[in-house]
Coordinates of C-alpha atoms in Angstrom, one line a residue:
M1 CA 57.5 -75.2 122.2
T2 CA 57.4 -71.8 123.8
T3 CA 54.4 -69.7 124.5
L4 CA 54.8 -66.0 125.4
T5 CA 52.6 -63.1 126.3
I6 CA 53.0 -60.0 124.2
S7 CA 55.0 -58.4 127.0
D8 CA 57.4 -61.4 127.2
F9 CA 57.8 -61.4 123.4
R10 CA 58.7 -57.7 123.4
S11 CA 61.3 -58.3 126.1
N12 CA 62.7 -61.4 124.4
M13 CA 62.4 -60.8 120.6
A14 CA 65.9 -61.8 119.7
S15 CA 65.9 -65.0 121.7
S16 CA 62.4 -65.8 120.3
F17 CA 63.7 -65.5 116.8
D18 CA 66.7 -67.6 117.7
R19 CA 64.5 -70.3 119.0
V20 CA 62.4 -70.3 115.7
D21 CA 65.7 -70.5 113.7
A22 CA 66.7 -73.5 115.8
G23 CA 63.4 -75.3 114.8
E24 CA 61.4 -74.6 117.9
F25 CA 57.8 -73.5 117.8
V26 CA 57.1 -70.1 119.3
F27 CA 53.6 -68.9 120.0
I28 CA 52.5 -65.5 121.2
N29 CA 49.3 -65.1 123.2
R30 CA 47.4 -61.9 122.5
G31 CA 44.6 -61.6 125.0
R32 CA 42.7 -64.8 125.9
Q33 CA 41.5 -66.0 122.5
K34 CA 44.2 -65.1 120.0
I35 CA 47.4 -67.0 119.5
Y36 CA 50.0 -66.2 116.8
A37 CA 52.9 -68.4 115.6
I38 CA 56.3 -67.1 114.5
I39 CA 57.5 -68.8 111.3
P40 CA 60.6 -68.1 109.2
I41 CA 60.1 -67.0 105.6
E42 CA 62.8 -67.8 103.1
D43 CA 63.5 -65.8 99.9
D44 CA 62.1 -68.6 97.8
D45 CA 58.8 -68.6 99.8
L46 CA 58.2 -65.1 98.3
A47 CA 59.1 -65.9 94.7
I48 CA 56.7 -66.5 91.9
T49 CA 57.4 -70.0 90.5
P50 CA 57.2 -70.6 86.7
E51 CA 54.0 -72.5 87.2
L52 CA 52.4 -69.6 89.1
A53 CA 53.6 -67.1 86.5
T54 CA 52.0 -69.2 83.8
K55 CA 48.7 -69.3 85.7
I56 CA 48.8 -65.5 86.2
E57 CA 49.4 -64.9 82.5
Q58 CA 46.5 -67.3 81.6
A59 CA 44.2 -65.4 83.9
R60 CA 45.3 -62.0 82.4
Q61 CA 44.6 -63.3 79.0
E62 CA 41.1 -64.6 80.0
Y63 CA 40.4 -61.2 81.5
K64 CA 41.4 -59.5 78.3
E65 CA 39.1 -61.9 76.3
G66 CA 36.2 -61.2 78.6
K67 CA 36.1 -64.7 80.0
T68 CA 35.6 -63.5 83.5
I69 CA 32.6 -62.9 85.8
S70 CA 32.1 -59.4 87.4
L71 CA 30.4 -59.4 90.8
N72 CA 29.8 -55.8 91.9
S73 CA 27.6 -56.2 95.0
H74 CA 26.9 -58.8 97.7
E75 CA 23.6 -59.5 95.8
D76 CA 25.6 -60.4 92.7
I77 CA 27.8 -62.7 94.8
D78 CA 24.8 -64.3 96.4
R79 CA 23.1 -65.0 93.0
Y80 CA 26.4 -66.4 91.7
L81 CA 26.9 -68.7 94.6
D82 CA 23.3 -69.8 94.6
S83 CA 23.6 -70.8 90.9
M84 CA 26.4 -73.2 91.7

């Protein structure tokens, strides 16, 4: 595990990415209370799976059929959540 300041990360970006690629955890401190992690993303992480595509299409159909709830203000949201 490696923890870097923003300045250290800027100076060592390539080696930081190499460490992540090698399976190491790399964290970047931003100030005193924020920490970020570098994680690799593969092409298939960004793809829409067939199951997700089906759910999206079902949601679109429900929207077309008017089977949705419209909440246009925070009062609408509060009333909806209170009703649950």
